mmCIF file of C-alpha atoms in Angstrom:
data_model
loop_
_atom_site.group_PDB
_atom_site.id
_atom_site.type_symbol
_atom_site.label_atom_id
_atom_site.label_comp_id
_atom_site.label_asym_id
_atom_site.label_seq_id
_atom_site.Cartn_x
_atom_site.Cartn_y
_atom_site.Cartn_z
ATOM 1 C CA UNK A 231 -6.615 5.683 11.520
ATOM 2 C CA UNK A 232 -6.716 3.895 8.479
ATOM 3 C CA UNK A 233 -10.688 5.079 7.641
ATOM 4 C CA UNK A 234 -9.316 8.840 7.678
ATOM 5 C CA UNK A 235 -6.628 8.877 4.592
ATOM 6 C CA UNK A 236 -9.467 7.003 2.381
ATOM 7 C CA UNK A 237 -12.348 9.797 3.976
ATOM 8 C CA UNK A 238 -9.384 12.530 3.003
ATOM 9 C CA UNK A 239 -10.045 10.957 -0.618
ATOM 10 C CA UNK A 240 -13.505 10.764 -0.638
ATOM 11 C CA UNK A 241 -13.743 14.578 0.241
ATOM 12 C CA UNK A 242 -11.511 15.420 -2.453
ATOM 13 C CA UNK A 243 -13.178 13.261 -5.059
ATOM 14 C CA UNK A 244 -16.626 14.509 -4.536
ATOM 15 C CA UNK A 245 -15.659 17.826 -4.274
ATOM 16 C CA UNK A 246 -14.294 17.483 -8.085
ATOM 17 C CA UNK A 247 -17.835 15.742 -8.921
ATOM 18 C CA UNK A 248 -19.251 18.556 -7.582
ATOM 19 C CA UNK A 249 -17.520 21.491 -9.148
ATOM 20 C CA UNK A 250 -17.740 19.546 -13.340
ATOM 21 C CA UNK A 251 -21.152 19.404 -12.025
ATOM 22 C CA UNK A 252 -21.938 23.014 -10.942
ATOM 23 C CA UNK A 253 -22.961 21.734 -6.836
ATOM 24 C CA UNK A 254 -22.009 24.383 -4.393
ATOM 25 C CA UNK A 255 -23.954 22.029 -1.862
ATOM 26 C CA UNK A 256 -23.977 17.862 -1.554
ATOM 27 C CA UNK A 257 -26.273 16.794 0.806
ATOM 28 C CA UNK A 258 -25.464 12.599 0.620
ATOM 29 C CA UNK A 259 -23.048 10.551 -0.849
ATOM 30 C CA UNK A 260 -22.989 6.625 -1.264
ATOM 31 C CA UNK A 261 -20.139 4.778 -0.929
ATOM 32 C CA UNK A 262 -20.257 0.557 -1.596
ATOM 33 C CA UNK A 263 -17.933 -0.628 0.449
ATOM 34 C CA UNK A 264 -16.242 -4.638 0.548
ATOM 35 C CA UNK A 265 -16.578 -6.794 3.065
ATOM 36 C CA UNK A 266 -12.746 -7.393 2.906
ATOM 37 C CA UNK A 267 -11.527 -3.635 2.090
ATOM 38 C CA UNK A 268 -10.366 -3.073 5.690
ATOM 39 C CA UNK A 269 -12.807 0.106 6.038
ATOM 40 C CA UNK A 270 -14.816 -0.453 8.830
ATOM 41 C CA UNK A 271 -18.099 1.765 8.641
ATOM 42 C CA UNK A 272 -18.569 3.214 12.047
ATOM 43 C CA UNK A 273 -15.181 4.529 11.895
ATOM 44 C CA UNK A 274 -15.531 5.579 8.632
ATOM 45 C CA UNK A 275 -18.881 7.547 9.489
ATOM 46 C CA UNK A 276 -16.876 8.874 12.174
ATOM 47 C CA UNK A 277 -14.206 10.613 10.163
ATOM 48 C CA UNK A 278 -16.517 11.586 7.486
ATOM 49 C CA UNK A 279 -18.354 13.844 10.379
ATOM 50 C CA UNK A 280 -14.986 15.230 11.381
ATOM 51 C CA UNK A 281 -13.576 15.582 7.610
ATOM 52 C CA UNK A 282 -16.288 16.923 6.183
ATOM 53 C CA UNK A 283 -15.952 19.976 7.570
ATOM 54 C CA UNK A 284 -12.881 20.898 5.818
ATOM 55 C CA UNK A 285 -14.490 21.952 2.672
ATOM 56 C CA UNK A 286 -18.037 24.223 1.924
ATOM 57 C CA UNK A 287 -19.392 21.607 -0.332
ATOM 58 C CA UNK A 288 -19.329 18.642 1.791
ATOM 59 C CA UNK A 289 -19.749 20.045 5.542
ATOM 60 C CA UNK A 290 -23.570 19.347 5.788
ATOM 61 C CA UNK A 291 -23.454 15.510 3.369
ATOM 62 C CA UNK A 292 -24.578 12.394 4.933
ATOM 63 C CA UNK A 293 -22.581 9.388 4.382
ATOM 64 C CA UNK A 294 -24.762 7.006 3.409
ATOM 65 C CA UNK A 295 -22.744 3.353 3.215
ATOM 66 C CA UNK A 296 -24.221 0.058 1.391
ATOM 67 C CA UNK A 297 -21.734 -2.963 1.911
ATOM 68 C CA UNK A 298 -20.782 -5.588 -0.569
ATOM 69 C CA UNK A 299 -20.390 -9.125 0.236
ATOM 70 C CA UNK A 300 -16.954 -10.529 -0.769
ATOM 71 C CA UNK A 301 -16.854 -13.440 -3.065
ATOM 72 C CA UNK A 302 -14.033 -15.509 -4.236
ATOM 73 C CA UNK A 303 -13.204 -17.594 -7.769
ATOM 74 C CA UNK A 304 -11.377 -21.203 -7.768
ATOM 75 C CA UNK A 305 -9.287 -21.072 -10.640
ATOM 76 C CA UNK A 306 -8.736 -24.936 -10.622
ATOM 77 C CA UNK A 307 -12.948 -26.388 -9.730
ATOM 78 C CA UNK A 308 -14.349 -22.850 -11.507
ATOM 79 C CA UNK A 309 -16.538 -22.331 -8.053
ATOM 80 C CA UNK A 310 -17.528 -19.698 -6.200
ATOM 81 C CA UNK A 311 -17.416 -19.227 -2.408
ATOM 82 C CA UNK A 312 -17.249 -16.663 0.431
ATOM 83 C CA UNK A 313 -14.083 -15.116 1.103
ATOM 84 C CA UNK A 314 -14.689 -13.883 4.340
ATOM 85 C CA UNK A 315 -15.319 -17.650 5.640
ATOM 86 C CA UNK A 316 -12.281 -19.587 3.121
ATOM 87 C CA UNK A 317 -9.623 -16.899 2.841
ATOM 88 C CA UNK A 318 -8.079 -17.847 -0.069
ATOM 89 C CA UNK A 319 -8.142 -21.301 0.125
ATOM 90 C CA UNK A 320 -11.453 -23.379 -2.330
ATOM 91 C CA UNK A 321 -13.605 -25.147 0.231
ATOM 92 C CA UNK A 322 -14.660 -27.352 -2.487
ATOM 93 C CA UNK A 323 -10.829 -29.017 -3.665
ATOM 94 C CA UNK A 324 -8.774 -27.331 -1.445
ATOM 95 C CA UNK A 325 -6.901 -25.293 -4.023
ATOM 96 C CA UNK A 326 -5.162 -22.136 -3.866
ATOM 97 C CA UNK A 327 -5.149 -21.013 -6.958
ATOM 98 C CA UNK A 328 -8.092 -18.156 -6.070
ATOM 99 C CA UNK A 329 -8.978 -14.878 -6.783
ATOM 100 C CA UNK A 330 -11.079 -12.317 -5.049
ATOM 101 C CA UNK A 331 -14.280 -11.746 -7.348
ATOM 102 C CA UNK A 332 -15.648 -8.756 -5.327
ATOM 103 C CA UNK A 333 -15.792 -7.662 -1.583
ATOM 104 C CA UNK A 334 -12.523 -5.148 -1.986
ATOM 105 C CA UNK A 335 -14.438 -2.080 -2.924
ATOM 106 C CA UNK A 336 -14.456 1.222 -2.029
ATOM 107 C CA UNK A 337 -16.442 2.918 -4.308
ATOM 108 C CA UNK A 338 -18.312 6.477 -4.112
ATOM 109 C CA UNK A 339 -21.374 4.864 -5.471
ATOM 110 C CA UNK A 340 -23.098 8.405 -6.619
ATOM 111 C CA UNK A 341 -23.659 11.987 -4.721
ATOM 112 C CA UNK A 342 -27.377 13.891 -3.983
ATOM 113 C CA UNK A 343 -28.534 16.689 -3.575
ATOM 114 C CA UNK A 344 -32.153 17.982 -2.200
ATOM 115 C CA UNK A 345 -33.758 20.203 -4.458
ATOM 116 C CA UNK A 346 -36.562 21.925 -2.038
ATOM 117 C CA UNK A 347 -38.463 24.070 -4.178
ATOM 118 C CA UNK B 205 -41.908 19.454 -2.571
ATOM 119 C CA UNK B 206 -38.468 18.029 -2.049
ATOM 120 C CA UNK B 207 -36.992 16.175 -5.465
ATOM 121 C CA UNK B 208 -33.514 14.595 -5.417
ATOM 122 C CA UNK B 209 -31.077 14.911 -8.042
ATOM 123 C CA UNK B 210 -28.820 12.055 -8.393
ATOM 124 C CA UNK B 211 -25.354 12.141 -9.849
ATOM 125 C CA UNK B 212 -24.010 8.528 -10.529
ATOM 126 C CA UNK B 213 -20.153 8.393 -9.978
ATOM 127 C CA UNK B 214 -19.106 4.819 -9.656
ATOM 128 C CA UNK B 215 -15.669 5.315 -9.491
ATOM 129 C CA UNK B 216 -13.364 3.444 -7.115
ATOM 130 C CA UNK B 217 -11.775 6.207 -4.318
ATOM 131 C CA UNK B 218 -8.545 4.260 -5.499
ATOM 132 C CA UNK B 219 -8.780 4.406 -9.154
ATOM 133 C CA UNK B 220 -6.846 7.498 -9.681
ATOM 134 C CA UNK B 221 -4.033 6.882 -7.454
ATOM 135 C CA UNK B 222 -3.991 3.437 -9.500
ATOM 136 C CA UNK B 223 -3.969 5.512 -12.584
ATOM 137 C CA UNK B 224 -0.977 7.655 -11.201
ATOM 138 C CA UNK B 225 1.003 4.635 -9.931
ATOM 139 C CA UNK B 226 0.814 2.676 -13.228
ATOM 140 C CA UNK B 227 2.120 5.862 -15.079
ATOM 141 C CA UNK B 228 5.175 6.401 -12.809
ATOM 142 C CA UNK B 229 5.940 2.800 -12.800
ATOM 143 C CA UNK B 230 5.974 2.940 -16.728
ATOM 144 C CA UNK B 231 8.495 6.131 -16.578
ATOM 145 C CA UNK B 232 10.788 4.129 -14.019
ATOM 146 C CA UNK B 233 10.678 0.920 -16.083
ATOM 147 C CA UNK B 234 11.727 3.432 -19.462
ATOM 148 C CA UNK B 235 14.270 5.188 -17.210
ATOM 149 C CA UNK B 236 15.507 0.991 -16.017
ATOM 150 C CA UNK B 237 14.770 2.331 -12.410
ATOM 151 C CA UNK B 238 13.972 -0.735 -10.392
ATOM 152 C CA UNK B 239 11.645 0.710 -7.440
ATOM 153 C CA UNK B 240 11.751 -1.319 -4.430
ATOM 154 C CA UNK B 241 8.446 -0.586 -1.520
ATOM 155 C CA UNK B 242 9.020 -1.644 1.507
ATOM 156 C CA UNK B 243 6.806 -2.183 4.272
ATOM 157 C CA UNK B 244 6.381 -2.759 7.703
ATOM 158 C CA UNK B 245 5.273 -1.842 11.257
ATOM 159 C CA UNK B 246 7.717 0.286 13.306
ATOM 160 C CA UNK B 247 10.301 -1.217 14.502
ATOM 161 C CA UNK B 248 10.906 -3.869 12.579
ATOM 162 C CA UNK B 249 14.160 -2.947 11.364
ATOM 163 C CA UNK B 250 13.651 -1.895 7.877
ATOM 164 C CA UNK B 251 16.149 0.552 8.157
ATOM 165 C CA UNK B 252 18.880 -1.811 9.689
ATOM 166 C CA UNK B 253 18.120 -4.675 6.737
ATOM 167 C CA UNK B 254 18.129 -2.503 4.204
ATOM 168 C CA UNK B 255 21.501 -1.129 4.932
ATOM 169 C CA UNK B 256 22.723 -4.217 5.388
ATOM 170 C CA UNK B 257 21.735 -5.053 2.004
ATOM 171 C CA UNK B 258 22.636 -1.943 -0.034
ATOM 172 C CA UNK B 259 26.529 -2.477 1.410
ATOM 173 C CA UNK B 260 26.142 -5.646 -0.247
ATOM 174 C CA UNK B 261 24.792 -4.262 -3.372
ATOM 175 C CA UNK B 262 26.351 -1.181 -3.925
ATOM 176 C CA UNK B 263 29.536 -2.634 -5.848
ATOM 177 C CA UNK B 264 27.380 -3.701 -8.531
ATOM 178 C CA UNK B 265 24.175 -1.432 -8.646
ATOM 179 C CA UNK B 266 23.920 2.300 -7.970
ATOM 180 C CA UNK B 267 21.613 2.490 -5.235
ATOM 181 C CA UNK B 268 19.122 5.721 -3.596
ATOM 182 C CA UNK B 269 16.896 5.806 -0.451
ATOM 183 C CA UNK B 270 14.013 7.120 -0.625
ATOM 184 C CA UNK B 271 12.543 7.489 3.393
ATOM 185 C CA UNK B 272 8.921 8.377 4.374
ATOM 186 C CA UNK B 273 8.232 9.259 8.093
ATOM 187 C CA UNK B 274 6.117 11.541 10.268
ATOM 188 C CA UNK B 275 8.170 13.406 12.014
ATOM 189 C CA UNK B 276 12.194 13.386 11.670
ATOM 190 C CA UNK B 277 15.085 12.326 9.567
ATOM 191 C CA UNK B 278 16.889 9.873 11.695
ATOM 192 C CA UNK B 279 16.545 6.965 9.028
ATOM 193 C CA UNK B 280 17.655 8.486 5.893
ATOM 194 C CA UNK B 281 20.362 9.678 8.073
ATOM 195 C CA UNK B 282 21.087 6.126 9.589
ATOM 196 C CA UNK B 283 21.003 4.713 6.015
ATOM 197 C CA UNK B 284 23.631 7.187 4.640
ATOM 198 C CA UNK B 285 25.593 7.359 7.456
ATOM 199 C CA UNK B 286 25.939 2.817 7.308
ATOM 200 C CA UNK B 287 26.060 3.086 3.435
ATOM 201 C CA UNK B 288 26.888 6.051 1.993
ATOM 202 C CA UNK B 289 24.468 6.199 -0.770
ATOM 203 C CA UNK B 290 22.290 9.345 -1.400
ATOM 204 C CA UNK B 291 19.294 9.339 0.729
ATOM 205 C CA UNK B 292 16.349 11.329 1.211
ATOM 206 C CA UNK B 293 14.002 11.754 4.172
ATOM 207 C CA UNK B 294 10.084 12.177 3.188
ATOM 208 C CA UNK B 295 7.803 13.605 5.585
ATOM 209 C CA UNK B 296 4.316 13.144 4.373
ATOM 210 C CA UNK B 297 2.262 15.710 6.745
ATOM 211 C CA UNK B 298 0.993 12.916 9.070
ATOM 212 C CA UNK B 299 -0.780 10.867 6.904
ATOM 213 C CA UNK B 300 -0.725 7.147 7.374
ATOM 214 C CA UNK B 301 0.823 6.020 4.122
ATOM 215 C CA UNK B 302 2.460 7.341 0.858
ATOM 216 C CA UNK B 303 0.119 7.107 -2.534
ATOM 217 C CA UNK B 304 1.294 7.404 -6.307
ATOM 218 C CA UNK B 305 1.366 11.027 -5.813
ATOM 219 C CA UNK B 306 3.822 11.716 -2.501
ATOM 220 C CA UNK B 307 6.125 9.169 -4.246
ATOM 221 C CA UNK B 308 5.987 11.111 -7.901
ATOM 222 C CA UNK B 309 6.523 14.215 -5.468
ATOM 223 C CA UNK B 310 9.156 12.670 -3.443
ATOM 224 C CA UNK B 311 11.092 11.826 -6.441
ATOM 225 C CA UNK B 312 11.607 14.852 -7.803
ATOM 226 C CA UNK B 313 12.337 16.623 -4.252
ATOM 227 C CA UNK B 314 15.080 13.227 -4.845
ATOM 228 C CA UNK B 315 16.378 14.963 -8.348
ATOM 229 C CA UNK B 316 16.470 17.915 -6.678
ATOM 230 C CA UNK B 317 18.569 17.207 -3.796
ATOM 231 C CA UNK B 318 20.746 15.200 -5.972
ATOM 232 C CA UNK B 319 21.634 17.995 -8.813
ATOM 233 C CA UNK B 320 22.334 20.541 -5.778
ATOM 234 C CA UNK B 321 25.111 18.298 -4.565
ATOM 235 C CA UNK B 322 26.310 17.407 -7.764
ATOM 236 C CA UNK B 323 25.726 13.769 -7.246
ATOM 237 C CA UNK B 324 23.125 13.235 -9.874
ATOM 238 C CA UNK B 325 21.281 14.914 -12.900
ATOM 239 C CA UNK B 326 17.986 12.279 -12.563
ATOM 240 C CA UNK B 327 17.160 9.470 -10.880
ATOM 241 C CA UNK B 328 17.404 7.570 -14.174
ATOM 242 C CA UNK B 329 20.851 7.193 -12.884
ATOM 243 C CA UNK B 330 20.201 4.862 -10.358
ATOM 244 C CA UNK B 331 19.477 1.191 -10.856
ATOM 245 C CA UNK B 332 17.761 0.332 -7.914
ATOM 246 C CA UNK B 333 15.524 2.921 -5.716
ATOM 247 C CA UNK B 334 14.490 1.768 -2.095
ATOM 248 C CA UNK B 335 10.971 3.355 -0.688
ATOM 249 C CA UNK B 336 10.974 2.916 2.837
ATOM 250 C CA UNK B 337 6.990 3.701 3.248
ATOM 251 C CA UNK B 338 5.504 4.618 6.727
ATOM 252 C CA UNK B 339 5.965 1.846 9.367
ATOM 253 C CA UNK B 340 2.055 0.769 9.736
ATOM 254 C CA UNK B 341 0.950 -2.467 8.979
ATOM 255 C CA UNK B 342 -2.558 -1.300 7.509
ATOM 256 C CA UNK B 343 -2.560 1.605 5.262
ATOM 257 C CA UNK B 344 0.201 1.295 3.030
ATOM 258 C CA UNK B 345 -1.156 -1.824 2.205
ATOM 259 C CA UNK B 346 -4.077 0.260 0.534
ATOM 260 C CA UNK B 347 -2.079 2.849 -2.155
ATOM 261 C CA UNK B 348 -0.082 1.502 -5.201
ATOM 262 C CA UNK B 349 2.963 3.537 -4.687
ATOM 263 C CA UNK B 350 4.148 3.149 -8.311
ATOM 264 C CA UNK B 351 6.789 0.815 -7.004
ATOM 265 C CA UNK B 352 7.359 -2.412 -9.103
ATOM 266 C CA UNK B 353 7.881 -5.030 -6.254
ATOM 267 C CA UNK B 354 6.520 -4.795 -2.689
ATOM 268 C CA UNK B 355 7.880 -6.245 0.354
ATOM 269 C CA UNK B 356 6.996 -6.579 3.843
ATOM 270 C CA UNK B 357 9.329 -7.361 6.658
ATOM 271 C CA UNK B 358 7.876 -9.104 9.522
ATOM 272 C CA UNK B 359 9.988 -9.263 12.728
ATOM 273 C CA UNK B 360 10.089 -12.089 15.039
ATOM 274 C CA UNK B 361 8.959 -10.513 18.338
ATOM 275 C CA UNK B 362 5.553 -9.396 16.472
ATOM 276 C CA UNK B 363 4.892 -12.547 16.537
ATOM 277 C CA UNK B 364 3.459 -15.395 13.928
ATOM 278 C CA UNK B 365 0.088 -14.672 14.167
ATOM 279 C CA UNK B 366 0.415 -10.866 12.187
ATOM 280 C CA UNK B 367 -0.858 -12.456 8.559
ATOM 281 C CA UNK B 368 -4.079 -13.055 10.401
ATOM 282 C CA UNK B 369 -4.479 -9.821 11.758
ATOM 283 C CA UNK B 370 -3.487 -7.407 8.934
ATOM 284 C CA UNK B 371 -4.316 -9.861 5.736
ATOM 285 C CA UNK B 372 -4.178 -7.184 3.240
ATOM 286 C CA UNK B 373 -0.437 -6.256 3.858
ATOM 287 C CA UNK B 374 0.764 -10.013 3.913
ATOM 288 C CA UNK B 375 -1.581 -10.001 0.577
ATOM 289 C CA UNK B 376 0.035 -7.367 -2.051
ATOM 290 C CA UNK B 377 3.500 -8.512 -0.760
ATOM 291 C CA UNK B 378 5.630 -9.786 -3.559
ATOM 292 C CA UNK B 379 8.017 -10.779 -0.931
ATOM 293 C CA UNK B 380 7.516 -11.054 2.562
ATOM 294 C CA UNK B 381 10.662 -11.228 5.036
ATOM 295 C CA UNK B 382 10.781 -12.428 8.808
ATOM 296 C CA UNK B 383 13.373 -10.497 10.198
ATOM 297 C CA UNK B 384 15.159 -10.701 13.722
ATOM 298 C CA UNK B 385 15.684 -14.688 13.295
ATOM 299 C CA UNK B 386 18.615 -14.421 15.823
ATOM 300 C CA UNK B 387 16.075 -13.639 18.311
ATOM 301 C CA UNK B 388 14.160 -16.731 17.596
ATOM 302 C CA UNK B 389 14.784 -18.592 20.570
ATOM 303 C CA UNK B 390 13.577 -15.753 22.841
ATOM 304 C CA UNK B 391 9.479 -15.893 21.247
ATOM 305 C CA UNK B 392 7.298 -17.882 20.981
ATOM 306 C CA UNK B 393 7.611 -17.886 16.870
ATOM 307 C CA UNK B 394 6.334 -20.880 14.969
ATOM 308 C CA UNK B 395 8.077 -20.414 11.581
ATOM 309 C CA UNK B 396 5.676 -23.550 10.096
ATOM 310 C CA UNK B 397 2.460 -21.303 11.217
ATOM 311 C CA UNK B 398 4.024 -18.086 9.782
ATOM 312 C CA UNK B 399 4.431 -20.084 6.532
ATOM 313 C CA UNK B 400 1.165 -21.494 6.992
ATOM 314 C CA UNK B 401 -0.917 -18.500 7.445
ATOM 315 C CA UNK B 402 1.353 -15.850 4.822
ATOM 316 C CA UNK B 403 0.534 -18.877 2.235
ATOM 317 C CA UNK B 404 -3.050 -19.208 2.678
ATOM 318 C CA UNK B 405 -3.403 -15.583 2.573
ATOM 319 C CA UNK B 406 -0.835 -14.964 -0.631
ATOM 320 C CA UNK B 407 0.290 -18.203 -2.550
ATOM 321 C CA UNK B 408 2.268 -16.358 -4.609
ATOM 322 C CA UNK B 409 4.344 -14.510 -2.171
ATOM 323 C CA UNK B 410 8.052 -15.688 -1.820
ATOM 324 C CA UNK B 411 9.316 -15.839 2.085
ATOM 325 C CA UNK B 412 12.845 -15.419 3.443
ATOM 326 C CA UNK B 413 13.963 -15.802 6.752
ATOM 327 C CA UNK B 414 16.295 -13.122 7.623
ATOM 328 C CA UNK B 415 18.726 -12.014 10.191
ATOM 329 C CA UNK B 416 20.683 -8.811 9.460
ATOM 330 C CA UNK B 417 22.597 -8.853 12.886
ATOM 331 C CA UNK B 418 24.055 -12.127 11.937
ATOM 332 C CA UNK B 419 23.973 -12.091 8.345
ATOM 333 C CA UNK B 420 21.899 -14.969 8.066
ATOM 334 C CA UNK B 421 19.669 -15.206 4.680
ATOM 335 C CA UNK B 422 20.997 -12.088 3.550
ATOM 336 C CA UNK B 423 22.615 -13.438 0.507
ATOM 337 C CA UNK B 424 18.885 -14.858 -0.142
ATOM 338 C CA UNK B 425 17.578 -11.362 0.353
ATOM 339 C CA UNK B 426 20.286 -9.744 -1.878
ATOM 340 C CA UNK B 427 19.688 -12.655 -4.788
ATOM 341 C CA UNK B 428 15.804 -11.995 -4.448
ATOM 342 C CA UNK B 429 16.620 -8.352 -5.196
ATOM 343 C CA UNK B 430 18.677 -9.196 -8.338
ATOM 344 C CA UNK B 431 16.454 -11.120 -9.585
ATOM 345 C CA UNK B 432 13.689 -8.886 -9.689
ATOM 346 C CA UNK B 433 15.658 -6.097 -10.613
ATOM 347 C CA UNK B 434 16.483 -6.844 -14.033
ATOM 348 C CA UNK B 435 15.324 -5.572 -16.418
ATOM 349 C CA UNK B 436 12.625 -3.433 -15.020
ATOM 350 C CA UNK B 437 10.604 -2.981 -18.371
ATOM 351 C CA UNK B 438 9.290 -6.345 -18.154
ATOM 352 C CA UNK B 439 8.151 -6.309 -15.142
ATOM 353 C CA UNK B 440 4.194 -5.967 -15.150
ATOM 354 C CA UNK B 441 1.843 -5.293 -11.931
ATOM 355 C CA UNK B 442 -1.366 -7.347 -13.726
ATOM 356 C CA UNK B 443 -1.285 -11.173 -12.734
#
């Protein structure tokens, strides 16, 4: 449910890429997506096939998806470790003082088109 | 033979709703509009607390309800009906949250409503403006609404273990309240673990225990409100 308001935004944004760009066609966009941004790709996939049917410029594009591996700072030891396995908690002194590094995008990485001539 | 052409984007999907929220929170805070999200799953009584709280608030702040649902106007209803401050329902087309740009939109449907019954010219007017966002425990979590505090309510019967299962809502929560406490001794709630896993998730976040049926922690609730209501222009998103 969640994966089809973000697709919803993904349509519209590349559709805006598209049109400063002079596209009438995309045929793949890449999206980097976090570890820990809640999108999880199959469903996302999914709703891209359904969504992108709503406008001309998107109803044939591939999703392509490359994820990102989420990484966390300890503000009070100056490590880094994986969020996904600590939370928000440092393995190394136990302090909570943390902040997420990377791992919470949701990027459109860049759109392409074929050029068959 | 087939070439590619390649246009880079790198641009977050959320980056302009970011952009939108961080403007309309800068009009609020020059208009001293203290905007209040509120979040939840369904059910959890966010309607029933907050009504509970605006009776206690309404003496000293001027108070409006803002109310996003799918389908119906039942709560905006409920709330003016138990409070009698102005009220509007929102229905955002079946979408699973509110961004920067339903709540911009909302608001001035708000004005609207408001100048046609003579109650209001803007919403400058009000001190303190409630968003009741969708009842969903995952997307709103997502979309800055433009709001300057966040808040969660968690309910008893959903049990302890929610901060483990939706971590990003328990995460962007400024304030995160267990609701239902009179029904405490029915579930199987451990209020230690709650604490436990909303803290490891969200330090930061400041946790009330709440009953509205019995009044229990509401003059907590009310004095959390206060305090991040004044003064709206210095309050600041960025950690």
């Amino acid at each position: 449910m969640h994966e089809l308001g973000v697709t919803f935004y993904v349509v519209r944004d590349v559709k805006k890429v598209a049109e400063e760009n002079g596209i009438d066609r995309i045929d793949f966009v890449t999206l980097e997506i976090g570890e820990v941004s809640g999108v999880i790709n199959e469903q996302l996939t999914d709703c891209w096939n359904w969504a992108r049917k709503k406008e001309k410029v998107t109803e044939n594009t591939e999703l392509i998806i490359e994820n990102l591996e989420a990484v966390s700072f300890c503000e009070c030891c100056q490590r880094e470790f994986g969020t996904i396995d600590y939370g928000k908690t440092c393995p190394y002194c136990g302090g909570g003082n943390t902040y997420l590094l990377r791992g919470n995008e949701f990027n459109i990485k860049e759109i392409g088109v074929y050029d068959n001539t | 033979m087939s070439t590619v052409k390649v246009i880079e984007v790198h641009e977050s999907v959320f980056s302009s709703n970011d952009k939108t929220a961080a403007l309309l929170r800068e009009k609020l805070s020059e208009q001293k509009v203290f905007m209040l999200n509120v979040m939840s799953s369904p059910g959890s009584g966010k309607t029933t607390l907050l009504s509970k709280a605006i009776n206690m608030l309404k003496d000293e702040y001027k108070i409006g309800v803002m109310d996003v649902d799918i389908e119906s106007s039942l709560d905006a209803q409920k709330v003016a009906d138990a409070t009698g401050v102005p009220s509007i329902q929102i229905h955002n087309g079946g979408l699973c949250h509110i961004d920067a740009e339903m709540t911009e939109k909302a608001i001035e449907e708000f004005e609207k409503v408001l100048k046609d019954d003579a109650k209001s010219n803007s919403i400058a007017d009000f001190d303190i403006l409630f968003l009741e966002n969708i009842g969903n425990l995952v997307c709103p979590a997502e979309f800055d609404t433009g709001a300057h505090r966040s808040m969660m309510i968690l309910s008893v019967p959903e049990g302890d273990d929610k901060p483990l299962k939706y971590p990003l809502m328990f995460s962007v929560c400024d304030l995160v309240v267990i609701s239902k406490t009179d029904t405490m001794k029915f579930f199987d709630f451990n209020e230690k673990r709650a604490i436990e896993n909303i803290k490891r998730l969200n330090p930061k976040a400041d946790i009330l225990f709440v009953s509205a049926k019995t009044g229990e922690g509401m003059n907590e609730f009310c004095e959390w409100i206060r305090a991040n209501s004044t003064n709206p222009r210095n309050i600041c998103k960025c950690e």
